[in-house]
């Protein structure tokens, strides 16, 4: 079996878990890690480079970079003839980014799967299935309580923030509060930094509470979760109630979904996709007939 040669782009929290998931997968091998500096990483024996072209025969790039940088990285990789997968999580921008990357992917005869984390991503599949089961009704997605990696990263990128943690607290019926804890650089004004955060796209539509702390470290916990509830109608039958619930290590699950979706990306026709558009069986390794026999 020819293994899929995967490059990890970015080696932060997600990148580390992606490496672990790739090493555990039977059909992948690690081509190397691309980061801003090509300094060796303790305990890592794979090539560490600053440009993906320094790696050999890369089939797919797994983008482990902040959401605001994903489009640029995806464009670069696709134009170099490399499939891509990412966990872009700015929900309101997903459709537009898919349209833009679709043109680039088709032009370069490659595929890109975007927003392949657990939400958006695998949770999107759950919501789609529940909609098919009860076409009329209401779905509520309640996140947390837990650390939001995307929101935490967004806060860390704001000038004056030394470190940050954004917690998502469910308050019911799909509504959430963002509890944001920040360390700020010495000499900077907390109220100025706070105002910038509140006006950021990640936070300006949410109920957000910001607190200054001396250190983020004692507050960190990678646990997260989601409960998806749909109450609706199947045909003309009322009172159909469905609930999906999970409690997870956030970066570990995101990384595993990225690796599974990277596998699927190599099986698609050229173009850009979200997870609800690809055959779910393509996420799995192994013989298709054997998978159908085991799972259907």
Coordinates of N, CA and C in Angstrom, one line a residue, residues 84-255:
X84 N -4.8 20.1 0.2 CA -4.8 20.8 1.5 C -6.0 20.4 2.3
X85 N -5.8 20.4 3.6 CA -6.9 20.3 4.6 C -6.6 21.3 5.7
X86 N -7.7 21.9 6.3 CA -7.5 22.8 7.4 C -8.7 22.8 8.3
X87 N -8.6 23.5 9.4 CA -9.7 23.6 10.4 C -10.2 25.0 10.6
X88 N -10.3 25.7 9.5 CA -10.8 27.1 9.4 C -12.1 27.2 10.2
X89 N -12.2 28.1 11.2 CA -13.4 28.1 12.1 C -14.2 29.4 12.2
X90 N -14.0 30.3 11.2 CA -14.8 31.5 11.2 C -16.0 31.2 10.4
X91 N -17.1 30.7 11.1 CA -18.3 30.2 10.4 C -18.8 31.1 9.3
X92 N -18.9 32.4 9.5 CA -19.5 33.3 8.6 C -18.7 33.4 7.3
X93 N -17.5 33.0 7.3 CA -16.6 33.2 6.1 C -16.4 31.9 5.3
X94 N -16.9 30.8 5.8 CA -16.6 29.5 5.2 C -17.1 29.4 3.7
X95 N -18.3 29.8 3.5 CA -18.9 29.6 2.1 C -18.0 30.4 1.1
X96 N -17.7 31.7 1.5 CA -16.9 32.5 0.6 C -15.5 31.9 0.3
X97 N -14.9 31.4 1.4 CA -13.5 30.8 1.2 C -13.6 29.6 0.4
X98 N -14.6 28.8 0.5 CA -14.8 27.6 -0.3 C -14.9 28.0 -1.8
X99 N -15.7 29.0 -2.1 CA -15.8 29.4 -3.5 C -14.4 29.9 -4.0
X100 N -13.7 30.6 -3.3 CA -12.4 31.1 -3.8 C -11.4 30.0 -4.0
X101 N -11.3 29.1 -3.0 CA -10.3 28.0 -3.1 C -10.8 27.0 -4.1
X102 N -12.1 26.9 -4.4 CA -12.5 25.9 -5.4 C -11.9 26.3 -6.8
X103 N -11.9 27.5 -7.1 CA -11.3 28.0 -8.4 C -9.8 27.6 -8.4
X104 N -9.1 27.9 -7.3 CA -7.7 27.7 -7.3 C -7.4 26.2 -7.4
X105 N -8.1 25.4 -6.6 CA -7.9 23.9 -6.6 C -8.1 23.3 -7.9
X106 N -9.2 23.7 -8.6 CA -9.5 23.1 -9.9 C -8.5 23.5 -10.9
X107 N -8.0 24.8 -10.9 CA -7.0 25.2 -11.8 C -5.7 24.4 -11.6
X108 N -5.4 24.0 -10.4 CA -4.2 23.2 -10.2 C -4.4 21.7 -10.0
X109 N -5.6 21.3 -10.4 CA -5.9 19.8 -10.4 C -5.7 19.2 -9.0
X110 N -6.1 19.9 -8.0 CA -5.9 19.4 -6.6 C -7.2 19.6 -5.8
X111 N -7.3 19.0 -4.6 CA -8.5 19.2 -3.8 C -8.1 19.9 -2.5
X112 N -9.1 20.6 -1.9 CA -8.9 21.2 -0.6 C -10.2 21.0 0.2
X113 N -10.0 20.5 1.4 CA -11.2 20.4 2.3 C -11.0 21.3 3.4
X114 N -11.9 22.2 3.5 CA -11.8 23.3 4.5 C -12.7 23.1 5.7
X115 N -12.4 23.7 6.8 CA -13.2 23.7 8.1 C -13.4 22.3 8.5
X116 N -12.3 21.5 8.6 CA -12.3 20.1 8.9 C -11.8 19.9 10.3
X117 N -12.4 20.6 11.3 CA -12.2 20.3 12.7 C -13.4 19.5 13.2
X118 N -13.8 19.8 14.5 CA -15.0 19.1 15.0 C -16.2 20.1 15.0
X119 N -15.9 21.4 15.0 CA -17.0 22.3 14.8 C -16.4 23.7 14.3
X120 N -16.6 24.0 13.1 CA -17.2 23.3 12.0 C -16.4 22.0 11.6
X121 N -17.1 21.0 11.1 CA -16.4 19.8 10.7 C -17.3 18.6 11.0
X122 N -16.9 17.8 11.9 CA -17.7 16.6 12.2 C -19.0 16.9 12.8
X123 N -19.1 18.0 13.6 CA -20.4 18.4 14.1 C -21.4 18.8 12.9
X124 N -20.8 19.4 11.9 CA -21.6 19.8 10.7 C -22.2 18.6 10.1
X125 N -21.5 17.4 10.1 CA -22.1 16.2 9.6 C -23.3 15.7 10.5
X126 N -23.1 15.8 11.8 CA -24.2 15.5 12.7 C -25.4 16.3 12.4
X127 N -25.2 17.7 12.3 CA -26.3 18.6 12.1 C -27.0 18.2 10.8
X128 N -26.3 17.9 9.7 CA -26.8 17.5 8.4 C -27.7 16.3 8.6
X129 N -27.2 15.3 9.3 CA -27.9 14.0 9.4 C -29.2 14.3 10.2
X130 N -29.1 15.1 11.2 CA -30.4 15.4 12.0 C -31.4 16.1 11.2
X131 N -30.9 17.0 10.3 CA -31.8 17.7 9.4 C -32.5 16.8 8.5
X132 N -31.8 15.8 8.0 CA -32.4 14.8 7.1 C -33.4 13.9 7.9
X133 N -33.1 13.7 9.1 CA -34.0 12.8 9.9 C -35.3 13.6 10.3
X134 N -35.2 14.9 10.5 CA -36.4 15.7 10.9 C -36.3 17.0 10.1
X135 N -36.8 17.0 8.9 CA -36.6 18.2 8.0 C -37.2 19.5 8.6
X136 N -38.3 19.4 9.4 CA -38.8 20.5 10.1 C -38.5 20.5 11.5
X137 N -38.0 21.6 12.1 CA -37.7 21.7 13.5 C -36.6 22.7 13.8
X138 N -36.0 22.6 15.0 CA -35.0 23.5 15.4 C -33.8 22.7 16.0
X139 N -32.6 23.1 15.6 CA -31.4 22.5 16.1 C -30.7 23.5 17.0
X140 N -30.3 23.1 18.2 CA -29.5 23.9 19.1 C -28.1 23.2 19.2
X141 N -27.0 24.0 19.1 CA -25.7 23.5 19.3 C -25.1 24.3 20.5
X142 N -24.9 23.6 21.6 CA -24.3 24.2 22.8 C -22.9 23.7 23.0
X143 N -22.0 24.6 23.0 CA -20.6 24.3 23.1 C -20.1 24.4 24.6
X144 N -19.2 23.6 25.0 CA -18.5 23.8 26.3 C -19.2 23.1 27.4
X145 N -18.8 23.5 28.7 CA -17.8 24.5 28.9 C -16.4 24.0 28.5
X146 N -15.6 24.9 27.9 CA -14.3 24.5 27.5 C -13.5 25.6 26.8
X147 N -12.2 25.3 26.5 CA -11.3 26.2 25.9 C -11.6 26.2 24.4
X148 N -11.8 27.4 23.8 CA -11.8 27.6 22.4 C -10.5 27.9 21.8
X149 N -9.9 27.1 21.0 CA -8.5 27.3 20.5 C -8.5 28.5 19.5
X150 N -9.6 28.5 18.7 CA -9.6 29.6 17.7 C -9.8 31.0 18.3
X151 N -10.6 31.1 19.3 CA -10.8 32.3 20.0 C -9.6 32.7 20.9
X152 N -9.0 31.7 21.5 CA -7.8 32.0 22.3 C -6.7 32.5 21.4
X153 N -6.5 31.9 20.2 CA -5.5 32.3 19.3 C -5.8 33.7 18.8
X154 N -7.0 34.1 18.5 CA -7.4 35.4 18.0 C -7.0 36.5 19.1
X155 N -7.2 36.2 20.3 CA -6.9 37.1 21.4 C -5.4 37.3 21.5
X156 N -4.7 36.2 21.4 CA -3.2 36.3 21.5 C -2.6 37.1 20.4
X157 N -3.3 37.2 19.3 CA -2.8 38.0 18.1 C -3.0 39.5 18.3
X158 N -3.7 39.9 19.3 CA -4.0 41.3 19.5 C -2.8 42.0 20.2
X159 N -2.4 43.2 19.7 CA -1.3 43.9 20.3 C -1.6 44.2 21.8
X160 N -0.5 43.9 22.5 CA -0.6 44.2 24.0 C -1.0 42.9 24.8
X161 N -1.4 41.9 24.1 CA -1.8 40.6 24.8 C -0.6 39.7 24.9
X162 N -0.1 39.4 26.1 CA 1.0 38.5 26.3 C 0.6 37.1 26.2
X163 N -0.5 36.7 26.8 CA -1.1 35.4 26.7 C -2.6 35.5 27.0
X164 N -3.3 34.5 26.5 CA -4.8 34.6 26.6 C -5.4 33.2 26.6
X165 N -6.6 33.1 27.2 CA -7.4 31.9 27.2 C -8.9 32.4 27.1
X166 N -9.5 31.8 26.1 CA -11.0 32.1 25.9 C -11.8 30.8 26.1
X167 N -12.6 30.9 27.1 CA -13.5 29.8 27.5 C -14.9 30.0 26.9
X168 N -15.5 29.0 26.4 CA -16.9 29.0 25.9 C -17.8 28.4 26.9
X169 N -18.8 29.2 27.4 CA -19.7 28.7 28.4 C -21.1 28.7 27.8
X170 N -21.7 27.5 27.7 CA -23.1 27.5 27.2 C -24.1 28.1 28.1
X171 N -25.0 28.9 27.6 CA -26.1 29.5 28.4 C -27.4 29.0 27.9
X172 N -27.5 28.1 27.0 CA -28.7 27.4 26.5 C -29.2 27.9 25.2
X173 N -29.9 27.0 24.5 CA -30.6 27.3 23.2 C -29.6 27.9 22.2
X174 N -28.4 27.3 22.2 CA -27.4 27.7 21.2 C -26.7 29.1 21.5
X175 N -26.9 29.6 22.7 CA -26.3 30.9 23.1 C -25.1 30.6 24.0
X176 N -24.1 31.5 23.9 CA -22.8 31.2 24.6 C -22.3 32.5 25.2
X177 N -21.5 32.4 26.2 CA -20.7 33.5 26.8 C -19.3 33.1 26.6
X178 N -18.5 34.2 26.2 CA -17.1 34.0 26.0 C -16.4 34.6 27.3
X179 N -15.8 33.8 28.0 CA -15.0 34.2 29.2 C -13.5 34.3 28.8
X180 N -13.0 35.5 28.7 CA -11.7 35.7 28.1 C -10.8 36.2 29.2
X181 N -9.7 35.5 29.5 CA -8.7 35.8 30.5 C -7.4 36.2 29.8
X182 N -6.9 37.3 30.1 CA -5.7 37.8 29.4 C -4.6 38.3 30.4
X183 N -3.4 38.0 29.9 CA -2.2 38.7 30.5 C -1.8 39.8 29.5
X184 N -1.6 41.0 30.0 CA -1.2 42.1 29.1 C 0.3 42.5 29.3
X185 N 0.8 43.1 28.3 CA 2.2 43.6 28.4 C 2.3 44.7 29.4
X186 N 3.4 44.7 30.1 CA 3.6 45.7 31.1 C 3.5 47.2 30.6
X187 N 2.8 48.0 31.3 CA 2.7 49.4 30.9 C 1.5 49.7 29.9
X188 N 0.8 48.7 29.5 CA -0.3 48.9 28.6 C -1.6 49.0 29.3
X189 N -2.6 49.7 28.7 CA -3.9 50.0 29.4 C -4.9 48.8 29.1
X190 N -5.4 48.2 30.2 CA -6.3 47.1 30.1 C -7.5 47.5 29.3
X191 N -8.1 48.7 29.6 CA -9.3 49.1 28.9 C -9.2 49.2 27.4
X192 N -8.0 49.6 27.0 CA -7.7 49.8 25.5 C -7.7 48.4 24.9
X193 N -7.0 47.5 25.5 CA -6.9 46.1 25.0 C -8.2 45.4 25.0
X194 N -9.0 45.6 26.1 CA -10.3 45.1 26.2 C -11.2 45.6 25.1
X195 N -11.2 46.8 24.8 CA -12.0 47.4 23.7 C -11.7 46.8 22.3
X196 N -10.4 46.5 22.1 CA -10.0 45.9 20.8 C -10.5 44.5 20.7
X197 N -10.5 43.7 21.8 CA -11.0 42.4 21.8 C -12.5 42.4 21.5
X198 N -13.2 43.2 22.2 CA -14.7 43.3 22.1 C -15.1 43.6 20.7
X199 N -14.2 44.3 19.9 CA -14.6 44.7 18.6 C -14.0 43.8 17.5
X200 N -13.3 42.7 17.9 CA -12.8 41.8 17.0 C -13.9 40.9 16.5
X201 N -13.8 40.4 15.2 CA -14.8 39.6 14.6 C -15.2 38.4 15.3
X202 N -14.2 37.8 16.1 CA -14.5 36.6 16.8 C -15.4 36.8 18.0
X203 N -15.5 38.1 18.5 CA -16.2 38.4 19.8 C -17.3 39.4 19.7
X204 N -17.3 40.2 18.6 CA -18.2 41.4 18.7 C -19.7 41.0 18.6
X205 N -20.0 39.7 18.3 CA -21.4 39.3 18.2 C -21.8 38.5 19.4
X206 N -20.9 38.2 20.3 CA -21.1 37.3 21.5 C -21.2 38.1 22.8
X207 N -21.8 37.5 23.8 CA -21.7 38.0 25.1 C -20.3 37.6 25.7
X208 N -19.5 38.7 25.8 CA -18.1 38.5 26.1 C -17.7 39.2 27.4
X209 N -17.0 38.4 28.3 CA -16.5 39.0 29.6 C -15.0 38.8 29.6
X210 N -14.3 39.9 29.8 CA -12.8 39.9 29.7 C -12.3 40.2 31.1
X211 N -11.4 39.4 31.6 CA -10.7 39.6 32.9 C -9.2 39.6 32.7
X212 N -8.5 40.5 33.4 CA -7.1 40.5 33.4 C -6.6 39.6 34.5
X213 N -5.6 38.8 34.3 CA -5.0 37.9 35.3 C -3.5 38.0 35.2
X214 N -2.9 37.6 36.3 CA -1.4 37.6 36.4 C -0.8 36.5 35.5
X215 N -1.5 35.4 35.4 CA -0.9 34.3 34.7 C -2.1 33.4 34.1
X216 N -2.0 33.0 32.9 CA -2.9 32.1 32.3 C -2.7 30.7 32.6
X217 N -1.5 30.3 32.9 CA -1.1 28.9 33.1 C -2.0 28.2 34.1
X218 N -2.3 28.7 35.2 CA -3.1 27.9 36.1 C -4.6 27.7 35.7
X219 N -5.0 28.4 34.6 CA -6.4 28.3 34.1 C -6.5 27.3 32.9
X220 N -5.4 26.9 32.3 CA -5.4 26.1 31.1 C -6.0 24.7 31.3
X221 N -6.9 24.3 30.4 CA -7.5 23.0 30.4 C -7.9 22.8 28.9
X222 N -7.4 21.7 28.3 CA -7.7 21.5 26.9 C -9.1 20.8 26.6
X223 N -9.8 20.6 27.7 CA -11.1 19.9 27.6 C -12.1 20.8 27.0
X224 N -13.0 20.2 26.2 CA -14.2 20.9 25.6 C -15.3 19.9 25.4
X225 N -16.4 20.4 24.8 CA -17.5 19.5 24.5 C -18.6 20.2 23.7
X226 N -19.6 19.4 23.4 CA -20.7 20.0 22.6 C -21.9 19.1 22.9
X227 N -23.1 19.7 22.9 CA -24.3 19.0 22.9 C -25.2 19.5 21.7
X228 N -25.6 18.7 20.8 CA -26.4 19.1 19.7 C -27.8 18.5 19.9
X229 N -28.8 19.3 19.9 CA -30.2 18.8 20.1 C -31.0 19.3 19.0
X230 N -31.8 18.3 18.4 CA -32.8 18.7 17.4 C -34.2 18.1 17.8
X231 N -35.2 19.0 17.8 CA -36.6 18.6 18.0 C -37.3 19.0 16.8
X232 N -37.9 18.0 16.1 CA -38.6 18.3 14.9 C -39.6 17.3 14.4
X233 N -39.8 17.2 13.1 CA -40.9 16.5 12.5 C -40.3 15.6 11.4
X234 N -40.6 14.3 11.5 CA -40.3 13.3 10.5 C -41.5 13.0 9.6
X235 N -41.5 13.5 8.4 CA -42.8 13.4 7.6 C -43.8 14.3 8.2
X236 N -44.9 13.7 8.7 CA -45.9 14.5 9.4 C -46.0 14.1 10.9
X237 N -45.0 13.4 11.4 CA -45.0 13.0 12.8 C -44.2 13.9 13.7
X238 N -44.8 14.5 14.6 CA -44.2 15.5 15.5 C -43.4 14.8 16.6
X239 N -42.7 15.7 17.4 CA -42.0 15.3 18.6 C -40.9 14.3 18.5
X240 N -40.1 14.4 17.4 CA -38.9 13.6 17.2 C -37.8 14.4 17.9
X241 N -37.1 13.7 18.8 CA -36.1 14.4 19.6 C -34.8 13.6 19.5
X242 N -33.7 14.3 19.1 CA -32.4 13.7 18.9 C -31.4 14.5 19.7
X243 N -30.4 13.8 20.3 CA -29.4 14.5 21.0 C -28.0 13.8 20.8
X244 N -27.0 14.6 20.5 CA -25.6 14.1 20.4 C -24.8 14.9 21.4
X245 N -24.0 14.1 22.1 CA -23.2 14.8 23.2 C -21.8 14.2 23.2
X246 N -20.8 15.0 23.4 CA -19.4 14.5 23.6 C -18.6 15.4 24.5
X247 N -17.6 14.9 25.1 CA -16.7 15.6 25.9 C -15.3 15.2 25.5
X248 N -14.4 16.1 25.1 CA -13.2 15.7 24.4 C -12.0 16.6 24.8
X249 N -10.8 16.1 24.4 CA -9.7 16.9 24.4 C -9.7 17.7 23.1
X250 N -9.8 19.0 23.2 CA -10.1 19.8 22.0 C -9.0 19.6 20.9
X251 N -7.7 19.9 21.2 CA -6.7 19.8 20.1 C -6.5 18.4 19.6
X252 N -6.7 17.4 20.4 CA -6.5 16.0 20.0 C -7.6 15.6 19.0
X253 N -8.8 16.0 19.3 CA -9.9 15.6 18.3 C -9.8 16.4 17.0
X254 N -9.5 17.7 17.1 CA -9.3 18.5 15.9 C -8.2 17.9 15.0
X255 N -7.1 17.5 15.6 CA -6.0 16.9 14.9 C -6.4 15.6 14.2

